[in-house]
Amino acid sequence: MSDTVTAVREAESAEAVTAPVVDVVVPVYNEEVDLGPCVRRLHAFLALSFPFTARITIADNASTDSTLEVAKQLAAQLDGVRVVHLDRKGRGRALREVWQASNAQVVAYMDVDLSTDLNALLPLVAPLVSGHSDVAIGTRLASSSRVVRGPKREIISRCYNLILRASLQAKFSDAQCGFKAMRGEVAKLVLPLVEDGEWFFDTELLVLAERIGLRIHEVPVDWIDDPDSRVDIVDTARKDLLGVWRVGRALTTGRLPINELRAAIGREPLVEGVPLGMVGQLVRFGIVGVTSTLAYLLLYVVLQGITGAQVANFLALLITAIGNTAANRAFTFGVRGSNQAVSHHFQGLAIFGVGLALTSGSLFALHHWAPDAAVHLELVVLVVANLVATLLRFVGLRWVFRNAGKHSEPEVVR
């Protein structure tokens, strides 16, 4: 073995040994007054009250005052403190750069004002260190949280949460609390997809984490509002709404490689023999199935008196089958975008042929044995035949979309 290779491996081993369990990032912009007290208090807490090895990274994003000089002095005076300087402003941009480059097992961040009680740090990172969760967030909106802030910020925060739930189906309770953590290996997979570099960064990261299937752990926090906050609420709200629109559109059009990231995470089925995601697919398929069946029966009743039973059955089944395939493609199996859409619909029409054969055959048999059967009896026979066709359709569509995530080539938002 050459001396060069040996030296490289020894360097890698040394880095692995010295890598902290937790890297706490403090993003700052023009915080020359508050930075020193914040970092000293955080450093003392980590040294005396925190069970894991930790590093403090001061992420200075383009400060124009003496913040960078103060940060360098702190790094020189305190063990386990380092400084990263960025030439561009933006909290999200700073976090993305530092988190992606960090060698820590868990990456975290907190605001420089230390509004969140530091005693919440261990509950925040412990589930990530153990591997139980992938992302952890502090929440000010839990019933057990103790929060001191004005009514204006409280109303804005809760309204923003309602917007996220209504537009992006978000399940997390507090997107903008400046107290979050993430497993390092997961961060390296997800962060390249997060486009925003400012305040919407947190929301975009959490929405992607939920869609990918990451486990998000929430910690109720004690939080005191900083009266000296320099956040421009109106401008931030405007940018957040634009961010909601952009992310929602990207999810709807399939620009984000959600299926690929799910596969990269490697979630295993909970029950042996039950494919991953099948239970959820069955529920969503059932919702689509009930809706399309009702539409099918309504169309049949309307058309039956005009075209006759067999033609009405054909037209009603064809129309609802096209809609059913489109709805199941996006809603049940999470396949979006135009890639392979035509192929999927052709295969859906092949499955439609099976359903047509079952329903038409059932009508033919009914009219053969009961030529004067009433419409309500025809509907009963069609419902039974459709139930059988629906089960076959679910199996068929799972086969159609079995490799949709692998074969699609979504555009990565950067």
mmCIF file of C-alpha atoms in Angstrom:
data_model
loop_
_atom_site.group_PDB
_atom_site.id
_atom_site.type_symbol
_atom_site.label_atom_id
_atom_site.label_comp_id
_atom_site.label_asym_id
_atom_site.label_seq_id
_atom_site.Cartn_x
_atom_site.Cartn_y
_atom_site.Cartn_z
ATOM 1 C CA MET A 1 0.000 0.000 0.000
ATOM 2 C CA SER A 2 1.414 3.385 -0.981
ATOM 3 C CA ASP A 3 2.188 6.107 1.550
ATOM 4 C CA THR A 4 -0.321 8.401 -0.181
ATOM 5 C CA VAL A 5 -3.216 5.948 0.150
ATOM 6 C CA THR A 6 -2.270 5.270 3.766
ATOM 7 C CA ALA A 7 -2.217 8.988 4.555
ATOM 8 C CA VAL A 8 -5.633 9.507 2.933
ATOM 9 C CA ARG A 9 -7.181 6.663 4.895
ATOM 10 C CA GLU A 10 -5.655 7.872 8.138
ATOM 11 C CA ALA A 11 -7.059 11.353 7.460
ATOM 12 C CA GLU A 12 -10.509 9.893 6.769
ATOM 13 C CA SER A 13 -10.344 7.839 9.977
ATOM 14 C CA ALA A 14 -9.287 10.886 11.989
ATOM 15 C CA GLU A 15 -12.156 12.911 10.562
ATOM 16 C CA ALA A 16 -14.634 10.141 11.412
ATOM 17 C CA VAL A 17 -13.330 10.013 15.000
ATOM 18 C CA THR A 18 -13.471 13.801 15.489
ATOM 19 C CA ALA A 19 -16.836 14.243 13.763
ATOM 20 C CA PRO A 20 -19.411 15.418 16.329
ATOM 21 C CA VAL A 21 -22.713 13.670 16.848
ATOM 22 C CA VAL A 22 -24.574 16.981 16.514
ATOM 23 C CA ASP A 23 -23.670 20.077 14.508
ATOM 24 C CA VAL A 24 -25.680 23.072 15.776
ATOM 25 C CA VAL A 25 -25.758 25.812 13.150
ATOM 26 C CA VAL A 26 -26.479 29.413 14.123
ATOM 27 C CA PRO A 27 -27.220 31.425 10.945
ATOM 28 C CA VAL A 28 -26.502 35.144 11.411
ATOM 29 C CA TYR A 29 -26.769 38.368 9.487
ATOM 30 C CA ASN A 30 -25.563 41.591 11.128
ATOM 31 C CA GLU A 31 -25.732 40.205 14.672
ATOM 32 C CA GLU A 32 -22.539 41.724 16.127
ATOM 33 C CA VAL A 33 -24.266 42.573 19.430
ATOM 34 C CA ASP A 34 -26.205 39.352 20.126
ATOM 35 C CA LEU A 35 -23.811 36.801 18.641
ATOM 36 C CA GLY A 36 -21.301 36.683 21.515
ATOM 37 C CA PRO A 37 -23.807 36.168 24.381
ATOM 38 C CA CYS A 38 -25.743 33.625 22.276
ATOM 39 C CA VAL A 39 -22.777 31.451 21.377
ATOM 40 C CA ARG A 40 -21.267 31.580 24.875
ATOM 41 C CA ARG A 41 -24.554 30.553 26.446
ATOM 42 C CA LEU A 42 -25.076 27.766 23.912
ATOM 43 C CA HIS A 43 -21.471 26.580 24.309
ATOM 44 C CA ALA A 44 -21.836 26.385 28.104
ATOM 45 C CA PHE A 45 -25.085 24.455 27.789
ATOM 46 C CA LEU A 46 -23.588 21.910 25.380
ATOM 47 C CA ALA A 47 -20.548 21.427 27.597
ATOM 48 C CA LEU A 48 -22.453 20.982 30.873
ATOM 49 C CA SER A 49 -25.933 19.673 30.050
ATOM 50 C CA PHE A 50 -25.770 17.858 26.709
ATOM 51 C CA PRO A 51 -24.833 14.147 26.535
ATOM 52 C CA PHE A 52 -23.654 14.058 22.900
ATOM 53 C CA THR A 53 -20.535 15.523 21.347
ATOM 54 C CA ALA A 54 -21.504 18.748 19.629
ATOM 55 C CA ARG A 55 -20.078 21.475 17.448
ATOM 56 C CA ILE A 56 -21.351 25.026 17.005
ATOM 57 C CA THR A 57 -21.139 26.383 13.471
ATOM 58 C CA ILE A 58 -21.688 30.107 13.056
ATOM 59 C CA ALA A 59 -22.983 30.602 9.518
ATOM 60 C CA ASP A 60 -22.391 34.231 8.614
ATOM 61 C CA ASN A 61 -24.359 35.033 5.482
ATOM 62 C CA ALA A 62 -22.957 38.244 4.027
ATOM 63 C CA SER A 63 -23.030 40.398 7.160
ATOM 64 C CA THR A 64 -22.035 44.016 6.560
ATOM 65 C CA ASP A 65 -21.125 44.869 10.154
ATOM 66 C CA SER A 66 -18.462 43.255 12.380
ATOM 67 C CA THR A 67 -20.374 39.987 12.848
ATOM 68 C CA LEU A 68 -17.727 37.965 11.017
ATOM 69 C CA GLU A 69 -14.926 39.353 13.187
ATOM 70 C CA VAL A 70 -16.894 38.572 16.360
ATOM 71 C CA ALA A 71 -17.528 35.042 15.065
ATOM 72 C CA LYS A 72 -13.835 34.464 14.375
ATOM 73 C CA GLN A 73 -12.939 35.654 17.876
ATOM 74 C CA LEU A 74 -15.454 33.224 19.389
ATOM 75 C CA ALA A 75 -14.046 30.361 17.298
ATOM 76 C CA ALA A 76 -10.538 31.189 18.528
ATOM 77 C CA GLN A 77 -11.594 31.376 22.171
ATOM 78 C CA LEU A 78 -14.035 28.431 22.441
ATOM 79 C CA ASP A 79 -13.384 24.777 21.626
ATOM 80 C CA GLY A 80 -15.880 23.229 19.234
ATOM 81 C CA VAL A 81 -16.860 26.506 17.593
ATOM 82 C CA ARG A 82 -16.206 27.200 13.916
ATOM 83 C CA VAL A 83 -17.185 29.856 11.391
ATOM 84 C CA VAL A 84 -18.485 29.485 7.844
ATOM 85 C CA HIS A 85 -18.819 32.655 5.759
ATOM 86 C CA LEU A 86 -21.129 32.982 2.750
ATOM 87 C CA ASP A 87 -21.040 35.846 0.301
ATOM 88 C CA ARG A 88 -24.807 35.774 -0.295
ATOM 89 C CA LYS A 89 -27.541 36.631 2.184
ATOM 90 C CA GLY A 90 -30.267 34.147 3.127
ATOM 91 C CA ARG A 91 -30.892 31.905 6.126
ATOM 92 C CA GLY A 92 -32.031 28.964 4.010
ATOM 93 C CA ARG A 93 -29.024 29.299 1.732
ATOM 94 C CA ALA A 94 -26.664 29.273 4.727
ATOM 95 C CA LEU A 95 -28.326 26.213 6.265
ATOM 96 C CA ARG A 96 -28.259 24.283 2.991
ATOM 97 C CA GLU A 97 -24.551 24.981 2.461
ATOM 98 C CA VAL A 98 -23.477 24.107 6.003
ATOM 99 C CA TRP A 99 -25.766 21.094 6.464
ATOM 100 C CA GLN A 100 -24.720 19.506 3.177
ATOM 101 C CA ALA A 101 -21.017 19.901 3.995
ATOM 102 C CA SER A 102 -21.289 18.785 7.629
ATOM 103 C CA ASN A 103 -19.815 15.459 8.729
ATOM 104 C CA ALA A 104 -22.028 15.239 11.834
ATOM 105 C CA GLN A 105 -24.544 12.478 12.400
ATOM 106 C CA VAL A 106 -27.260 15.054 13.080
ATOM 107 C CA VAL A 107 -27.441 18.628 11.792
ATOM 108 C CA ALA A 108 -29.517 21.200 13.659
ATOM 109 C CA TYR A 109 -30.080 24.921 13.768
ATOM 110 C CA MET A 110 -31.443 27.576 16.097
ATOM 111 C CA ASP A 111 -31.929 31.303 15.807
ATOM 112 C CA VAL A 112 -29.313 33.599 17.301
ATOM 113 C CA ASP A 113 -31.829 35.163 19.715
ATOM 114 C CA LEU A 114 -32.245 31.757 21.434
ATOM 115 C CA SER A 115 -35.997 32.327 21.652
ATOM 116 C CA THR A 116 -36.425 28.589 22.189
ATOM 117 C CA ASP A 117 -35.529 27.140 25.593
ATOM 118 C CA LEU A 118 -32.286 25.157 25.211
ATOM 119 C CA ASN A 119 -33.706 22.312 27.323
ATOM 120 C CA ALA A 120 -35.670 21.302 24.217
ATOM 121 C CA LEU A 121 -32.471 20.527 22.272
ATOM 122 C CA LEU A 122 -32.009 16.998 23.648
ATOM 123 C CA PRO A 123 -35.636 15.946 22.970
ATOM 124 C CA LEU A 124 -35.170 17.426 19.488
ATOM 125 C CA VAL A 125 -32.078 15.457 18.470
ATOM 126 C CA ALA A 126 -32.398 12.235 20.526
ATOM 127 C CA PRO A 127 -34.897 10.540 18.132
ATOM 128 C CA LEU A 128 -32.566 11.369 15.234
ATOM 129 C CA VAL A 129 -29.479 9.991 16.955
ATOM 130 C CA SER A 130 -31.355 6.763 17.756
ATOM 131 C CA GLY A 131 -32.569 6.488 14.150
ATOM 132 C CA HIS A 132 -36.241 6.552 15.150
ATOM 133 C CA SER A 133 -36.976 9.747 13.211
ATOM 134 C CA ASP A 134 -35.490 11.572 10.230
ATOM 135 C CA VAL A 135 -36.470 15.182 10.885
ATOM 136 C CA ALA A 136 -37.300 16.968 14.145
ATOM 137 C CA ILE A 137 -38.945 20.349 14.584
ATOM 138 C CA GLY A 138 -39.846 22.568 17.484
ATOM 139 C CA THR A 139 -43.486 23.588 17.563
ATOM 140 C CA ARG A 140 -44.971 26.643 19.236
ATOM 141 C CA LEU A 141 -48.515 25.592 18.354
ATOM 142 C CA ALA A 142 -48.811 22.416 20.442
ATOM 143 C CA SER A 143 -51.179 22.600 23.402
ATOM 144 C CA SER A 144 -48.291 21.937 25.817
ATOM 145 C CA SER A 145 -46.028 24.638 24.334
ATOM 146 C CA ARG A 146 -45.513 27.789 26.396
ATOM 147 C CA VAL A 147 -45.212 30.804 24.139
ATOM 148 C CA VAL A 148 -44.860 34.507 24.798
ATOM 149 C CA ARG A 149 -45.543 36.649 21.734
ATOM 150 C CA GLY A 150 -47.938 39.276 20.495
ATOM 151 C CA PRO A 151 -51.361 38.519 18.986
ATOM 152 C CA LYS A 152 -50.263 39.741 15.544
ATOM 153 C CA ARG A 153 -47.552 37.098 15.173
ATOM 154 C CA GLU A 154 -49.806 34.442 16.697
ATOM 155 C CA ILE A 155 -52.568 35.096 14.154
ATOM 156 C CA ILE A 156 -50.116 35.219 11.217
ATOM 157 C CA SER A 157 -48.518 31.929 12.277
ATOM 158 C CA ARG A 158 -51.823 30.092 12.607
ATOM 159 C CA CYS A 159 -53.188 31.482 9.341
ATOM 160 C CA TYR A 160 -50.002 30.394 7.548
ATOM 161 C CA ASN A 161 -50.462 26.898 8.942
ATOM 162 C CA LEU A 162 -54.036 26.781 7.637
ATOM 163 C CA ILE A 163 -52.811 27.825 4.185
ATOM 164 C CA LEU A 164 -50.210 25.024 4.175
ATOM 165 C CA ARG A 165 -52.769 22.446 5.246
ATOM 166 C CA ALA A 166 -55.298 23.547 2.640
ATOM 167 C CA SER A 167 -52.913 23.999 -0.299
ATOM 168 C CA LEU A 168 -50.115 21.461 0.278
ATOM 169 C CA GLN A 169 -51.870 18.994 2.630
ATOM 170 C CA ALA A 170 -49.149 19.618 5.229
ATOM 171 C CA LYS A 171 -49.474 17.647 8.469
ATOM 172 C CA PHE A 172 -46.706 19.301 10.528
ATOM 173 C CA SER A 173 -47.889 21.912 13.020
ATOM 174 C CA ASP A 174 -45.270 24.697 12.859
ATOM 175 C CA ALA A 175 -43.202 25.395 9.754
ATOM 176 C CA GLN A 176 -41.324 28.523 10.784
ATOM 177 C CA CYS A 177 -40.094 27.848 14.329
ATOM 178 C CA GLY A 178 -36.328 28.465 14.233
ATOM 179 C CA PHE A 179 -35.493 25.187 15.917
ATOM 180 C CA LYS A 180 -35.012 22.143 13.681
ATOM 181 C CA ALA A 181 -32.765 19.135 13.160
ATOM 182 C CA MET A 182 -32.211 16.439 10.564
ATOM 183 C CA ARG A 183 -30.187 13.271 10.175
ATOM 184 C CA GLY A 184 -27.078 14.134 8.180
ATOM 185 C CA GLU A 185 -27.404 11.372 5.604
ATOM 186 C CA VAL A 186 -31.039 12.286 4.939
ATOM 187 C CA ALA A 187 -30.171 15.973 4.626
ATOM 188 C CA LYS A 188 -27.727 15.213 1.818
ATOM 189 C CA LEU A 189 -30.523 13.484 -0.137
ATOM 190 C CA VAL A 190 -33.242 16.085 0.335
ATOM 191 C CA LEU A 191 -31.469 19.457 0.453
ATOM 192 C CA PRO A 192 -30.448 19.535 -3.253
ATOM 193 C CA LEU A 193 -34.169 19.697 -4.064
ATOM 194 C CA VAL A 194 -34.918 22.661 -1.795
ATOM 195 C CA GLU A 195 -34.894 25.718 -4.025
ATOM 196 C CA ASP A 196 -35.638 28.549 -1.604
ATOM 197 C CA GLY A 197 -32.681 30.223 0.102
ATOM 198 C CA GLU A 198 -34.563 32.505 2.486
ATOM 199 C CA TRP A 199 -37.410 32.110 5.012
ATOM 200 C CA PHE A 200 -39.516 29.676 2.967
ATOM 201 C CA PHE A 201 -36.639 27.171 3.171
ATOM 202 C CA ASP A 202 -38.092 25.538 6.315
ATOM 203 C CA THR A 203 -41.537 25.052 4.803
ATOM 204 C CA GLU A 204 -40.238 23.675 1.528
ATOM 205 C CA LEU A 205 -37.955 21.241 3.346
ATOM 206 C CA LEU A 206 -40.767 19.949 5.559
ATOM 207 C CA VAL A 207 -43.250 19.571 2.695
ATOM 208 C CA LEU A 208 -40.713 17.530 0.724
ATOM 209 C CA ALA A 209 -39.878 15.472 3.820
ATOM 210 C CA GLU A 210 -43.542 14.590 4.299
ATOM 211 C CA ARG A 211 -44.112 13.699 0.648
ATOM 212 C CA ILE A 212 -41.005 11.498 0.601
ATOM 213 C CA GLY A 213 -42.225 9.648 3.666
ATOM 214 C CA LEU A 214 -39.690 10.838 6.232
ATOM 215 C CA ARG A 215 -40.665 10.510 9.877
ATOM 216 C CA ILE A 216 -41.029 13.983 11.408
ATOM 217 C CA HIS A 217 -40.747 14.303 15.188
ATOM 218 C CA GLU A 218 -42.325 17.361 16.820
ATOM 219 C CA VAL A 219 -41.174 18.823 20.138
ATOM 220 C CA PRO A 220 -43.358 21.314 22.048
ATOM 221 C CA VAL A 221 -41.136 24.218 23.047
ATOM 222 C CA ASP A 222 -41.062 27.121 25.471
ATOM 223 C CA TRP A 223 -40.570 30.143 23.249
ATOM 224 C CA ILE A 224 -40.273 33.871 23.916
ATOM 225 C CA ASP A 225 -40.665 36.249 21.004
ATOM 226 C CA ASP A 226 -37.727 38.500 20.208
ATOM 227 C CA PRO A 227 -39.066 42.097 20.180
ATOM 228 C CA ASP A 228 -36.006 43.181 18.171
ATOM 229 C CA SER A 229 -36.739 40.784 15.297
ATOM 230 C CA ARG A 230 -35.790 42.294 11.924
ATOM 231 C CA VAL A 231 -38.002 40.064 9.809
ATOM 232 C CA ASP A 232 -40.100 42.025 7.302
ATOM 233 C CA ILE A 233 -43.458 40.308 7.881
ATOM 234 C CA VAL A 234 -45.181 41.651 4.755
ATOM 235 C CA ASP A 235 -42.320 40.786 2.386
ATOM 236 C CA THR A 236 -41.833 37.387 4.022
ATOM 237 C CA ALA A 237 -45.550 36.588 3.728
ATOM 238 C CA ARG A 238 -45.510 37.523 0.036
ATOM 239 C CA LYS A 239 -42.506 35.311 -0.663
ATOM 240 C CA ASP A 240 -44.008 32.471 1.361
ATOM 241 C CA LEU A 241 -47.208 32.536 -0.702
ATOM 242 C CA LEU A 242 -45.165 32.521 -3.908
ATOM 243 C CA GLY A 243 -43.218 29.575 -2.504
ATOM 244 C CA VAL A 244 -46.429 27.692 -1.706
ATOM 245 C CA TRP A 245 -47.585 28.204 -5.289
ATOM 246 C CA ARG A 246 -44.238 27.077 -6.739
ATOM 247 C CA VAL A 247 -43.954 23.923 -4.621
ATOM 248 C CA GLY A 248 -47.607 23.014 -5.163
ATOM 249 C CA ARG A 249 -47.185 23.337 -8.925
ATOM 250 C CA ALA A 250 -43.974 21.265 -8.866
ATOM 251 C CA LEU A 251 -45.720 18.488 -6.928
ATOM 252 C CA THR A 252 -48.744 18.532 -9.224
ATOM 253 C CA THR A 253 -46.736 18.422 -12.457
ATOM 254 C CA GLY A 254 -44.304 15.771 -11.242
ATOM 255 C CA ARG A 255 -41.192 17.953 -11.452
ATOM 256 C CA LEU A 256 -39.934 16.614 -8.123
ATOM 257 C CA PRO A 257 -38.516 13.050 -8.028
ATOM 258 C CA ILE A 258 -40.559 11.989 -4.997
ATOM 259 C CA ASN A 259 -40.729 8.296 -5.944
ATOM 260 C CA GLU A 260 -36.970 8.107 -6.501
ATOM 261 C CA LEU A 261 -36.246 9.582 -3.090
ATOM 262 C CA ARG A 262 -38.707 7.214 -1.431
ATOM 263 C CA ALA A 263 -36.831 4.326 -3.007
ATOM 264 C CA ALA A 264 -33.485 5.792 -1.915
ATOM 265 C CA ILE A 265 -34.663 5.954 1.705
ATOM 266 C CA GLY A 266 -35.509 2.247 1.575
ATOM 267 C CA ARG A 267 -38.650 2.050 3.676
ATOM 268 C CA GLU A 268 -39.558 -1.608 4.266
ATOM 269 C CA PRO A 269 -43.122 -3.033 4.402
ATOM 270 C CA LEU A 270 -44.583 -3.230 7.912
ATOM 271 C CA VAL A 271 -46.328 -6.541 7.225
ATOM 272 C CA GLU A 272 -44.550 -9.363 5.421
ATOM 273 C CA GLY A 273 -46.151 -10.081 2.072
ATOM 274 C CA VAL A 274 -47.921 -6.718 1.917
ATOM 275 C CA PRO A 275 -46.127 -4.454 -0.571
ATOM 276 C CA LEU A 276 -44.996 -1.067 0.692
ATOM 277 C CA GLY A 277 -47.765 1.525 0.386
ATOM 278 C CA MET A 278 -50.425 -0.988 -0.630
ATOM 279 C CA VAL A 279 -52.775 -0.204 2.274
ATOM 280 C CA GLY A 280 -52.771 3.494 1.447
ATOM 281 C CA GLN A 281 -53.197 2.680 -2.237
ATOM 282 C CA LEU A 282 -56.238 0.538 -1.448
ATOM 283 C CA VAL A 283 -57.861 3.378 0.494
ATOM 284 C CA ARG A 284 -57.211 5.919 -2.257
ATOM 285 C CA PHE A 285 -58.261 3.429 -4.939
ATOM 286 C CA GLY A 286 -61.489 2.824 -3.036
ATOM 287 C CA ILE A 287 -62.272 6.557 -2.955
ATOM 288 C CA VAL A 288 -61.669 6.851 -6.702
ATOM 289 C CA GLY A 289 -63.614 3.629 -7.290
ATOM 290 C CA VAL A 290 -66.718 4.752 -5.405
ATOM 291 C CA THR A 291 -66.706 8.105 -7.212
ATOM 292 C CA SER A 292 -66.265 6.579 -10.668
ATOM 293 C CA THR A 293 -68.900 3.873 -9.971
ATOM 294 C CA LEU A 294 -71.477 6.500 -9.039
ATOM 295 C CA ALA A 295 -70.595 8.457 -12.185
ATOM 296 C CA TYR A 296 -70.852 5.243 -14.237
ATOM 297 C CA LEU A 297 -74.305 4.384 -12.871
ATOM 298 C CA LEU A 298 -75.551 7.934 -13.440
ATOM 299 C CA LEU A 299 -74.318 7.920 -17.044
ATOM 300 C CA TYR A 300 -75.868 4.499 -17.629
ATOM 301 C CA VAL A 301 -79.279 5.615 -16.363
ATOM 302 C CA VAL A 302 -79.150 8.749 -18.547
ATOM 303 C CA LEU A 303 -78.003 6.911 -21.697
ATOM 304 C CA GLN A 304 -79.932 3.667 -21.321
ATOM 305 C CA GLY A 305 -83.243 5.069 -22.515
ATOM 306 C CA ILE A 306 -81.563 6.673 -25.539
ATOM 307 C CA THR A 307 -79.084 4.079 -26.802
ATOM 308 C CA GLY A 308 -80.141 0.818 -25.215
ATOM 309 C CA ALA A 309 -78.486 -1.145 -22.432
ATOM 310 C CA GLN A 310 -75.352 -2.445 -24.193
ATOM 311 C CA VAL A 311 -74.374 0.835 -25.879
ATOM 312 C CA ALA A 312 -75.126 2.797 -22.694
ATOM 313 C CA ASN A 313 -72.956 0.397 -20.713
ATOM 314 C CA PHE A 314 -70.110 0.760 -23.233
ATOM 315 C CA LEU A 315 -70.172 4.563 -23.288
ATOM 316 C CA ALA A 316 -70.599 4.968 -19.534
ATOM 317 C CA LEU A 317 -67.800 2.508 -18.812
ATOM 318 C CA LEU A 318 -65.447 4.078 -21.395
ATOM 319 C CA ILE A 319 -65.916 7.640 -20.119
ATOM 320 C CA THR A 320 -65.478 6.724 -16.461
ATOM 321 C CA ALA A 321 -62.556 4.364 -17.230
ATOM 322 C CA ILE A 322 -60.552 7.226 -18.765
ATOM 323 C CA GLY A 323 -61.254 9.442 -15.769
ATOM 324 C CA ASN A 324 -60.582 6.540 -13.402
ATOM 325 C CA THR A 325 -57.150 5.858 -14.898
ATOM 326 C CA ALA A 326 -56.175 9.537 -14.718
ATOM 327 C CA ALA A 327 -57.365 9.852 -11.099
ATOM 328 C CA ASN A 328 -55.667 6.650 -9.962
ATOM 329 C CA ARG A 329 -52.468 7.584 -11.772
ATOM 330 C CA ALA A 330 -52.124 10.856 -9.833
ATOM 331 C CA PHE A 331 -54.013 10.231 -6.594
ATOM 332 C CA THR A 332 -53.581 6.520 -5.858
ATOM 333 C CA PHE A 333 -50.135 5.797 -7.255
ATOM 334 C CA GLY A 334 -48.605 9.303 -7.120
ATOM 335 C CA VAL A 335 -47.514 9.387 -10.770
ATOM 336 C CA ARG A 336 -47.579 12.922 -12.202
ATOM 337 C CA GLY A 337 -46.277 14.654 -15.268
ATOM 338 C CA SER A 338 -46.630 13.754 -18.929
ATOM 339 C CA ASN A 339 -43.947 11.053 -19.045
ATOM 340 C CA GLN A 340 -45.528 7.703 -20.111
ATOM 341 C CA ALA A 341 -49.018 9.192 -19.694
ATOM 342 C CA VAL A 342 -50.196 7.965 -23.112
ATOM 343 C CA SER A 343 -48.840 4.464 -22.437
ATOM 344 C CA HIS A 344 -50.538 4.371 -19.045
ATOM 345 C CA HIS A 345 -53.892 5.342 -20.564
ATOM 346 C CA PHE A 346 -53.610 2.700 -23.297
ATOM 347 C CA GLN A 347 -52.913 0.048 -20.686
ATOM 348 C CA GLY A 348 -55.813 1.418 -18.643
ATOM 349 C CA LEU A 349 -58.057 0.959 -21.672
ATOM 350 C CA ALA A 350 -56.897 -2.671 -21.925
ATOM 351 C CA ILE A 351 -58.022 -3.153 -18.324
ATOM 352 C CA PHE A 352 -61.244 -1.363 -19.293
ATOM 353 C CA GLY A 353 -61.794 -4.116 -21.846
ATOM 354 C CA VAL A 354 -61.856 -6.689 -19.043
ATOM 355 C CA GLY A 355 -64.450 -4.647 -17.170
ATOM 356 C CA LEU A 356 -66.482 -4.216 -20.349
ATOM 357 C CA ALA A 357 -66.473 -7.966 -20.955
ATOM 358 C CA LEU A 358 -67.670 -8.658 -17.409
ATOM 359 C CA THR A 359 -70.433 -6.049 -17.392
ATOM 360 C CA SER A 360 -71.613 -6.676 -20.952
ATOM 361 C CA GLY A 361 -71.565 -10.413 -20.368
ATOM 362 C CA SER A 362 -73.608 -9.960 -17.197
ATOM 363 C CA LEU A 363 -76.196 -7.827 -19.045
ATOM 364 C CA PHE A 364 -76.353 -10.360 -21.875
ATOM 365 C CA ALA A 365 -76.962 -13.197 -19.413
ATOM 366 C CA LEU A 366 -79.614 -11.167 -17.555
ATOM 367 C CA HIS A 367 -81.509 -10.305 -20.746
ATOM 368 C CA HIS A 368 -81.246 -13.902 -21.937
ATOM 369 C CA TRP A 369 -82.863 -15.262 -18.768
ATOM 370 C CA ALA A 370 -85.103 -12.231 -18.035
ATOM 371 C CA PRO A 371 -85.815 -10.293 -21.246
ATOM 372 C CA ASP A 372 -88.133 -7.868 -19.456
ATOM 373 C CA ALA A 373 -85.784 -7.066 -16.538
ATOM 374 C CA ALA A 374 -86.331 -3.626 -15.026
ATOM 375 C CA VAL A 375 -83.636 -0.970 -14.946
ATOM 376 C CA HIS A 376 -83.106 -1.366 -11.193
ATOM 377 C CA LEU A 377 -82.350 -5.077 -11.696
ATOM 378 C CA GLU A 378 -79.872 -4.186 -14.434
ATOM 379 C CA LEU A 379 -78.162 -1.807 -12.007
ATOM 380 C CA VAL A 380 -77.851 -4.538 -9.358
ATOM 381 C CA VAL A 381 -76.234 -6.895 -11.864
ATOM 382 C CA LEU A 382 -73.889 -4.141 -13.060
ATOM 383 C CA VAL A 383 -72.829 -3.236 -9.525
ATOM 384 C CA VAL A 384 -71.916 -6.857 -8.786
ATOM 385 C CA ALA A 385 -70.035 -7.180 -12.075
ATOM 386 C CA ASN A 386 -68.275 -3.876 -11.391
ATOM 387 C CA LEU A 387 -67.102 -5.068 -7.974
ATOM 388 C CA VAL A 388 -65.355 -8.011 -9.621
ATOM 389 C CA ALA A 389 -63.990 -5.726 -12.351
ATOM 390 C CA THR A 390 -62.760 -3.247 -9.708
ATOM 391 C CA LEU A 391 -60.674 -5.893 -7.928
ATOM 392 C CA LEU A 392 -59.139 -6.899 -11.253
ATOM 393 C CA ARG A 393 -58.610 -3.230 -12.083
ATOM 394 C CA PHE A 394 -56.658 -2.613 -8.867
ATOM 395 C CA VAL A 395 -54.349 -5.551 -9.587
ATOM 396 C CA GLY A 396 -53.973 -4.411 -13.181
ATOM 397 C CA LEU A 397 -53.202 -0.788 -12.321
ATOM 398 C CA ARG A 398 -50.602 -1.823 -9.729
ATOM 399 C CA TRP A 399 -48.919 -3.693 -12.562
ATOM 400 C CA VAL A 400 -49.226 -0.698 -14.930
ATOM 401 C CA PHE A 401 -47.633 1.696 -12.427
ATOM 402 C CA ARG A 402 -45.188 -0.798 -10.888
ATOM 403 C CA ASN A 403 -42.116 0.936 -12.354
ATOM 404 C CA ALA A 404 -43.485 4.433 -12.843
ATOM 405 C CA GLY A 405 -41.082 5.914 -10.290
ATOM 406 C CA LYS A 406 -38.077 4.145 -11.823
ATOM 407 C CA HIS A 407 -38.812 4.932 -15.445
ATOM 408 C CA SER A 408 -39.919 8.521 -15.053
ATOM 409 C CA GLU A 409 -37.365 11.260 -15.572
ATOM 410 C CA PRO A 410 -38.715 14.164 -13.525
ATOM 411 C CA GLU A 411 -37.090 17.536 -13.729
ATOM 412 C CA VAL A 412 -35.196 18.374 -10.559
ATOM 413 C CA VAL A 413 -35.980 21.831 -9.258
ATOM 414 C CA ARG A 414 -32.791 23.691 -8.415
#
